[in-house]
CSV table of C-alpha atoms in Angstrom, one decimal:
chain,number,residue,atom,x,y,z
A,215,MET,CA,-29.9,9.8,1.8
A,216,LEU,CA,-27.4,8.4,-0.7
A,217,THR,CA,-27.4,4.8,-1.8
A,218,VAL,CA,-24.1,2.7,-1.7
A,219,ALA,CA,-24.1,-0.6,-3.6
A,220,VAL,CA,-21.5,-3.1,-2.4
A,221,LEU,CA,-20.7,-5.8,-5.0
A,222,ALA,CA,-20.2,-9.3,-3.6
A,223,LEU,CA,-18.5,-11.6,-6.0
A,224,GLU,CA,-17.8,-15.4,-5.3
A,225,GLY,CA,-14.9,-15.6,-2.8
A,226,VAL,CA,-15.4,-12.0,-1.6
A,227,ILE,CA,-13.0,-11.2,1.2
A,228,PRO,CA,-15.0,-10.8,4.4
A,229,PHE,CA,-13.2,-7.8,5.8
A,230,ASP,CA,-13.4,-5.9,2.5
A,231,LEU,CA,-17.1,-6.6,2.3
A,232,ALA,CA,-17.8,-5.6,6.0
A,233,THR,CA,-15.8,-2.4,5.8
A,234,PRO,CA,-18.2,-0.4,3.7
A,235,LEU,CA,-21.2,-2.0,5.4
A,236,GLU,CA,-20.1,-0.9,8.8
A,237,VAL,CA,-18.7,2.5,8.0
A,238,TYR,CA,-21.6,3.8,5.7
A,239,GLY,CA,-24.2,1.9,7.8
A,240,ARG,CA,-23.2,3.9,10.9
A,241,THR,CA,-22.7,7.4,9.3
A,242,LEU,CA,-25.1,9.9,10.8
A,243,LEU,CA,-25.9,13.4,9.6
A,244,PRO,CA,-26.0,16.4,12.0
A,245,SER,CA,-29.7,16.0,12.1
A,246,GLY,CA,-29.3,12.4,13.3
A,247,ARG,CA,-30.6,10.9,10.1
A,248,PRO,CA,-28.6,8.2,8.4
A,249,GLY,CA,-26.4,9.4,5.6
A,250,TYR,CA,-26.5,6.3,3.5
A,251,ARG,CA,-28.6,3.3,2.4
A,252,VAL,CA,-26.3,0.3,1.9
A,253,VAL,CA,-27.2,-2.5,-0.4
A,254,VAL,CA,-25.1,-5.7,-1.2
A,255,CYS,CA,-25.6,-6.9,-4.8
A,256,SER,CA,-24.2,-9.8,-6.7
A,257,PRO,CA,-24.8,-11.7,-10.0
A,258,ALA,CA,-25.8,-14.6,-7.8
A,259,ARG,CA,-28.2,-14.9,-4.9
A,260,SER,CA,-25.5,-16.3,-2.7
A,261,VAL,CA,-21.7,-16.2,-2.7
A,262,SER,CA,-19.0,-17.8,-0.5
A,263,ALA,CA,-17.0,-15.4,1.7
A,264,GLY,CA,-14.5,-17.9,3.0
A,265,ALA,CA,-15.8,-19.4,6.2
A,266,PHE,CA,-19.5,-18.5,5.5
A,267,GLN,CA,-22.0,-17.9,2.8
A,268,VAL,CA,-23.6,-14.5,2.1
A,269,SER,CA,-27.2,-14.9,1.0
A,270,ASP,CA,-30.4,-13.0,-0.1
A,271,LEU,CA,-28.3,-10.6,-2.2
A,272,SER,CA,-29.8,-8.0,-4.5
A,273,ASP,CA,-29.2,-8.3,-8.2
A,274,LEU,CA,-26.8,-6.0,-10.2
A,275,SER,CA,-29.6,-3.6,-11.2
A,276,VAL,CA,-29.3,-1.8,-7.9
A,277,MET,CA,-26.1,-0.2,-9.2
A,278,ARG,CA,-28.2,1.9,-11.5
A,279,SER,CA,-29.7,3.8,-8.6
A,280,ALA,CA,-26.5,4.1,-6.5
A,281,ALA,CA,-24.4,7.2,-5.8
A,282,THR,CA,-21.4,4.9,-5.2
A,283,VAL,CA,-20.5,1.3,-6.1
A,284,ILE,CA,-17.9,-0.3,-3.8
A,285,VAL,CA,-16.0,-3.3,-5.2
A,286,PRO,CA,-14.4,-5.4,-2.5
A,287,GLY,CA,-11.5,-7.6,-3.1
A,288,CYS,CA,-11.8,-11.5,-3.8
A,289,ALA,CA,-9.5,-14.2,-2.5
A,290,ASP,CA,-8.6,-15.5,-5.9
A,291,ILE,CA,-7.6,-12.7,-8.3
A,292,THR,CA,-7.1,-15.1,-11.2
A,293,VAL,CA,-10.8,-15.9,-11.5
A,294,PRO,CA,-12.3,-14.2,-14.5
A,295,VAL,CA,-14.9,-11.4,-13.8
A,296,PRO,CA,-18.3,-12.5,-15.0
A,297,ASP,CA,-19.6,-10.7,-18.2
A,298,ASP,CA,-22.6,-9.3,-16.6
A,299,VAL,CA,-20.6,-7.8,-13.8
A,300,VAL,CA,-18.3,-6.2,-16.4
A,301,ASP,CA,-21.3,-4.8,-18.3
A,302,ALA,CA,-22.9,-3.5,-15.2
A,303,LEU,CA,-19.8,-1.7,-13.9
A,304,ARG,CA,-19.3,-0.1,-17.3
A,305,ALA,CA,-22.9,0.9,-17.5
A,306,ALA,CA,-22.7,2.4,-14.1
A,307,ALA,CA,-19.5,4.4,-15.0
A,308,GLY,CA,-21.1,5.5,-18.2
A,309,VAL,CA,-23.9,7.4,-16.4
A,310,GLY,CA,-21.5,9.0,-14.0
A,311,ILE,CA,-21.9,6.7,-10.9
A,312,ARG,CA,-18.8,6.8,-8.6
A,313,ILE,CA,-17.1,3.5,-8.4
A,314,ALA,CA,-14.3,2.6,-5.8
A,315,SER,CA,-12.4,-0.6,-5.1
A,316,ILE,CA,-11.0,-2.1,-1.9
A,317,CYS,CA,-7.8,-4.1,-1.9
A,318,SER,CA,-7.8,-6.7,-4.8
A,319,GLY,CA,-11.2,-5.3,-6.0
A,320,ALA,CA,-8.9,-3.3,-8.3
A,321,PHE,CA,-8.4,-6.4,-10.4
A,322,VAL,CA,-12.2,-6.4,-11.1
A,323,LEU,CA,-12.1,-2.7,-12.0
A,324,ALA,CA,-9.1,-3.3,-14.3
A,325,ALA,CA,-10.8,-6.2,-16.0
A,326,THR,CA,-13.6,-3.7,-17.1
A,327,GLY,CA,-11.0,-1.3,-18.6
A,328,LEU,CA,-12.1,1.4,-16.3
A,329,LEU,CA,-8.7,1.8,-14.9
A,330,ASP,CA,-6.9,2.2,-18.3
A,331,GLY,CA,-4.8,5.2,-18.4
A,332,LEU,CA,-5.4,5.9,-14.6
A,333,ARG,CA,-3.2,5.7,-11.6
A,334,ALA,CA,-4.5,3.0,-9.1
A,335,THR,CA,-3.4,1.0,-6.1
A,336,THR,CA,-4.1,-2.3,-4.5
A,337,HIS,CA,-2.7,-4.4,-1.6
A,338,TRP,CA,1.1,-4.0,-1.9
A,339,ALA,CA,1.6,-7.8,-2.1
A,340,ALA,CA,-0.6,-7.8,-5.3
A,341,ALA,CA,0.7,-4.6,-6.9
A,342,ALA,CA,3.2,-6.3,-9.2
A,343,GLN,CA,0.7,-8.7,-10.3
A,344,LEU,CA,-1.8,-6.0,-11.2
A,345,ALA,CA,0.8,-4.0,-13.0
A,346,ALA,CA,1.9,-7.1,-15.0
A,347,ALA,CA,-1.7,-8.1,-15.9
A,348,TYR,CA,-2.9,-4.6,-16.8
A,349,PRO,CA,0.0,-2.6,-18.3
A,350,ALA,CA,-2.4,0.2,-19.3
A,351,VAL,CA,-2.9,1.0,-15.5
A,352,THR,CA,-0.3,3.0,-13.6
A,353,VAL,CA,0.1,1.0,-10.3
A,354,ASP,CA,1.2,2.9,-7.2
A,355,PRO,CA,1.9,0.4,-4.3
A,356,GLY,CA,2.9,3.1,-1.8
A,357,VAL,CA,-0.4,4.9,-1.1
A,358,LEU,CA,-3.5,4.1,0.9
A,359,TYR,CA,-5.9,5.2,-1.8
A,360,VAL,CA,-6.0,6.9,-5.3
A,361,ASP,CA,-8.8,9.3,-6.1
A,362,ASN,CA,-9.3,9.9,-9.8
A,363,GLY,CA,-12.6,11.7,-9.3
A,364,GLN,CA,-15.2,9.1,-10.4
A,365,ILE,CA,-12.9,6.1,-10.1
A,366,LEU,CA,-11.1,5.3,-6.9
A,367,THR,CA,-8.9,2.5,-5.6
A,368,SER,CA,-7.6,1.6,-2.2
A,369,ALA,CA,-4.9,-0.6,-0.8
A,370,GLY,CA,-5.5,-3.6,1.3
A,371,ALA,CA,-7.4,-4.3,4.5
A,372,ALA,CA,-7.6,-1.2,6.7
A,373,ALA,CA,-7.0,1.1,3.8
A,374,GLY,CA,-10.6,0.4,2.8
A,375,LEU,CA,-11.6,2.4,5.9
A,376,ASP,CA,-9.4,5.3,4.7
A,377,LEU,CA,-11.1,5.2,1.4
A,378,CYS,CA,-14.7,5.1,2.8
A,379,LEU,CA,-14.0,7.9,5.3
A,380,HIS,CA,-12.5,9.9,2.3
A,381,LEU,CA,-15.8,9.4,0.3
A,382,ILE,CA,-17.9,10.4,3.2
A,383,ARG,CA,-15.9,13.7,3.5
A,384,ARG,CA,-16.6,14.2,-0.2
A,385,ASP,CA,-20.3,13.6,0.2
A,386,TYR,CA,-21.1,15.4,3.5
A,387,GLY,CA,-17.9,17.2,4.6
A,388,SER,CA,-15.3,16.9,7.4
A,389,ALA,CA,-17.6,17.0,10.4
A,390,VAL,CA,-19.7,14.1,9.2
A,391,ALA,CA,-16.6,12.1,8.2
A,392,ALA,CA,-14.9,12.8,11.6
A,393,GLY,CA,-18.0,11.5,13.4
A,394,ALA,CA,-17.8,8.3,11.2
A,395,ALA,CA,-14.0,8.1,11.9
A,396,ARG,CA,-14.6,8.2,15.7
A,397,LEU,CA,-17.1,5.4,15.5
A,398,SER,CA,-14.6,3.3,13.5
A,399,VAL,CA,-11.9,4.2,16.0
A,400,MET,CA,-9.8,5.5,13.1
A,401,PRO,CA,-8.1,8.9,12.4
A,402,LEU,CA,-9.6,10.8,9.6
A,403,GLU,CA,-6.1,11.2,8.2
A,404,ARG,CA,-3.5,8.6,8.8
A,405,GLU,CA,0.2,9.6,8.5
A,406,GLY,CA,2.2,8.0,5.7
A,407,GLY,CA,1.0,5.7,3.0
A,408,GLN,CA,1.0,1.9,2.3
A,409,ALA,CA,4.7,1.9,1.8
A,410,GLN,CA,5.4,1.8,5.6
A,411,PHE,CA,3.7,-1.7,5.7
A,412,ILE,CA,5.6,-3.2,2.8
A,413,VAL,CA,8.1,-5.8,3.9
A,414,HIS,CA,11.4,-4.5,2.6
A,415,ASP,CA,13.7,-7.5,2.2
A,416,GLN,CA,17.4,-7.4,2.8
A,417,PRO,CA,19.2,-6.1,-0.3
A,418,PRO,CA,20.2,-9.0,-2.6
A,419,THR,CA,23.4,-10.8,-1.8
A,420,PRO,CA,24.0,-13.1,-4.8
A,421,GLN,CA,25.4,-16.4,-3.5
A,422,GLY,CA,28.8,-17.2,-5.1
A,423,ALA,CA,29.0,-14.0,-7.1
A,424,GLU,CA,32.2,-12.1,-7.4
A,425,LEU,CA,30.8,-9.2,-5.2
A,426,GLU,CA,29.5,-11.5,-2.4
A,427,PRO,CA,32.5,-10.7,-0.1
A,428,LEU,CA,32.1,-7.0,-0.6
A,429,LEU,CA,28.3,-7.1,0.0
A,430,ARG,CA,28.8,-9.0,3.2
A,431,TRP,CA,31.5,-6.6,4.3
A,432,MET,CA,29.3,-3.6,3.5
A,433,GLN,CA,26.4,-5.2,5.6
A,434,ASP,CA,28.9,-5.6,8.5
A,435,ASN,CA,30.0,-2.0,8.3
A,436,LEU,CA,26.9,0.0,7.7
A,437,GLY,CA,27.8,2.5,10.5
A,438,ARG,CA,31.1,3.5,8.8
A,439,GLU,CA,31.6,6.3,6.2
A,440,LEU,CA,31.5,4.2,2.9
A,441,THR,CA,32.3,6.2,-0.2
A,442,LEU,CA,32.6,4.7,-3.7
A,443,GLU,CA,36.2,5.1,-3.5
A,444,ARG,CA,36.4,3.1,-0.2
A,445,LEU,CA,34.1,0.3,-1.6
A,446,ALA,CA,36.2,0.2,-4.8
A,447,ALA,CA,39.3,-0.2,-2.8
A,448,GLN,CA,37.8,-2.9,-0.6
A,449,ALA,CA,36.9,-4.8,-3.7
A,450,GLY,CA,40.2,-4.3,-5.3
A,451,MET,CA,38.9,-2.7,-8.4
A,452,SER,CA,38.3,0.8,-10.0
A,453,VAL,CA,35.2,2.8,-9.2
A,454,ARG,CA,34.0,2.5,-12.8
A,455,THR,CA,34.5,-1.3,-12.7
A,456,LEU,CA,32.7,-1.6,-9.4
A,457,ASN,CA,29.7,0.3,-10.6
A,458,ARG,CA,29.4,-1.9,-13.8
A,459,ARG,CA,29.8,-5.1,-11.9
A,460,PHE,CA,27.4,-4.0,-9.1
A,461,ARG,CA,24.8,-3.3,-11.6
A,462,ASP,CA,25.4,-6.6,-13.4
A,463,GLN,CA,25.3,-8.7,-10.3
A,464,THR,CA,22.6,-6.9,-8.1
A,465,GLY,CA,20.6,-4.8,-10.5
A,466,THR,CA,21.3,-1.6,-8.6
A,467,THR,CA,24.1,0.8,-7.8
A,468,PRO,CA,26.4,0.5,-4.8
A,469,LEU,CA,24.9,3.6,-3.0
A,470,GLN,CA,21.3,2.5,-3.7
A,471,TRP,CA,22.1,-1.0,-2.2
A,472,LEU,CA,23.8,0.7,0.7
A,473,HIS,CA,20.8,3.0,1.4
A,474,ARG,CA,18.4,0.1,1.3
A,475,ALA,CA,20.7,-1.9,3.8
A,476,ARG,CA,21.0,1.0,6.2
A,477,ILE,CA,17.3,1.8,6.2
A,478,ARG,CA,16.5,-1.9,6.8
A,479,ARG,CA,18.7,-2.0,9.7
A,480,ALA,CA,17.3,1.2,11.1
A,481,GLN,CA,13.7,-0.4,10.8
A,482,HIS,CA,14.9,-3.2,13.0
A,483,LEU,CA,16.4,-0.8,15.6
A,484,LEU,CA,13.3,1.3,15.6
A,485,GLU,CA,11.1,-1.7,16.2
A,486,ALA,CA,13.3,-3.5,18.7
A,487,THR,CA,15.2,-0.9,20.7
A,488,THR,CA,14.5,2.4,22.6
A,489,GLU,CA,17.6,4.1,21.1
A,490,PRO,CA,16.8,7.8,20.1
A,491,VAL,CA,16.3,8.4,16.5
A,492,GLU,CA,19.4,10.5,16.3
A,493,ARG,CA,21.6,7.7,17.7
A,494,ILE,CA,20.1,5.2,15.3
A,495,ALA,CA,20.9,7.6,12.4
A,496,GLY,CA,24.6,7.3,13.4
A,497,HIS,CA,24.5,3.6,14.1
A,498,VAL,CA,23.5,3.0,10.4
A,499,GLY,CA,25.9,5.4,8.9
A,500,PHE,CA,24.0,8.6,8.3
A,501,GLY,CA,26.1,11.8,8.9
A,502,SER,CA,23.0,13.7,10.1
A,503,PRO,CA,19.6,12.9,11.6
A,504,THR,CA,18.0,15.1,8.9
A,505,ALA,CA,19.6,13.1,6.2
A,506,PHE,CA,18.4,9.9,7.8
A,507,ARG,CA,14.9,11.2,8.2
A,508,ASP,CA,14.7,12.3,4.5
A,509,ARG,CA,16.1,9.0,3.3
A,510,PHE,CA,13.8,7.0,5.6
A,511,LYS,CA,10.7,8.8,4.5
A,512,ARG,CA,11.6,8.5,0.9
A,513,ILE,CA,12.0,4.7,1.1
A,514,ILE,CA,9.4,3.8,3.8
A,515,GLY,CA,6.8,6.4,3.2
A,516,THR,CA,6.7,7.8,6.7
A,517,GLY,CA,9.1,9.3,9.2
A,518,PRO,CA,11.1,7.2,11.7
A,519,HIS,CA,9.2,8.6,14.7
A,520,ALA,CA,5.8,7.7,13.1
A,521,TYR,CA,7.3,4.3,12.1
A,522,ARG,CA,8.3,3.5,15.6
A,523,ARG,CA,4.9,4.5,17.0
A,524,ALA,CA,3.3,2.2,14.6
A,525,PHE,CA,5.6,-0.8,14.8
A,526,ARG,CA,7.4,-0.7,18.2
A,527,GLY,CA,7.2,-4.1,19.7
A,528,VAL,CA,5.5,-5.7,16.6
């Protein structure tokens, strides 16, 4: 039986804390024996978890006998990590103990320096903050989890389930992990990454800018064939001037802006209509369904059919 130590800091997110407790606590081996012993530890005997208190917690020394340490997220990512927690996590890593974070728990790991030079993820809404606060960490907001071997990070909320199931598969194989997945009512492998859940805003239309009339015209004509030459003619300028002013006023190129606008419109149609994917591709200006699928997956992280299954009617 392997020991999993779950670290509960003040303000721990209840969902993040409960995920490893439930998944590992219900994992059974083929013999019927439990696969894991789960212990919750903290630098304090009691911590707040939003609407309730978590009490009678073990101290940080239990990390030393754990096979895995799980670091759930905390509601306030700006609170400094206590020195004794930093020391305990570094000591655990130093003797080869596997350490994984869920959601904003990546901020705790980053504060210890354990993510320096590594690729990592966190909840997409906090990814920019993590990258800005810890420039030595390569933040990837589009994946469900990142496995660096000894150090792992996962995205927000349900991605903690994906991470836990992945670790069970590493420990005991696919059959045991599949059993744990069934108990969690989760697929062992989810299609796509975190990118499909990111809210992609409408492309920027700077108010009062010289290009505002062109941008609004592009938004109204997404289904038409819009070449650089056609856009330049509509704006009454050369292609070279259009490219320069577009970059200055929107921070991107005309074609990149157009792709984002078309995919955003396609997301709406996939969610709100029953139109076939092939017809939606034409509605938003793609010459072929294949080109549409490729561009959609590149931006959203999953295909249009999978996106519709996940978000139709949401």
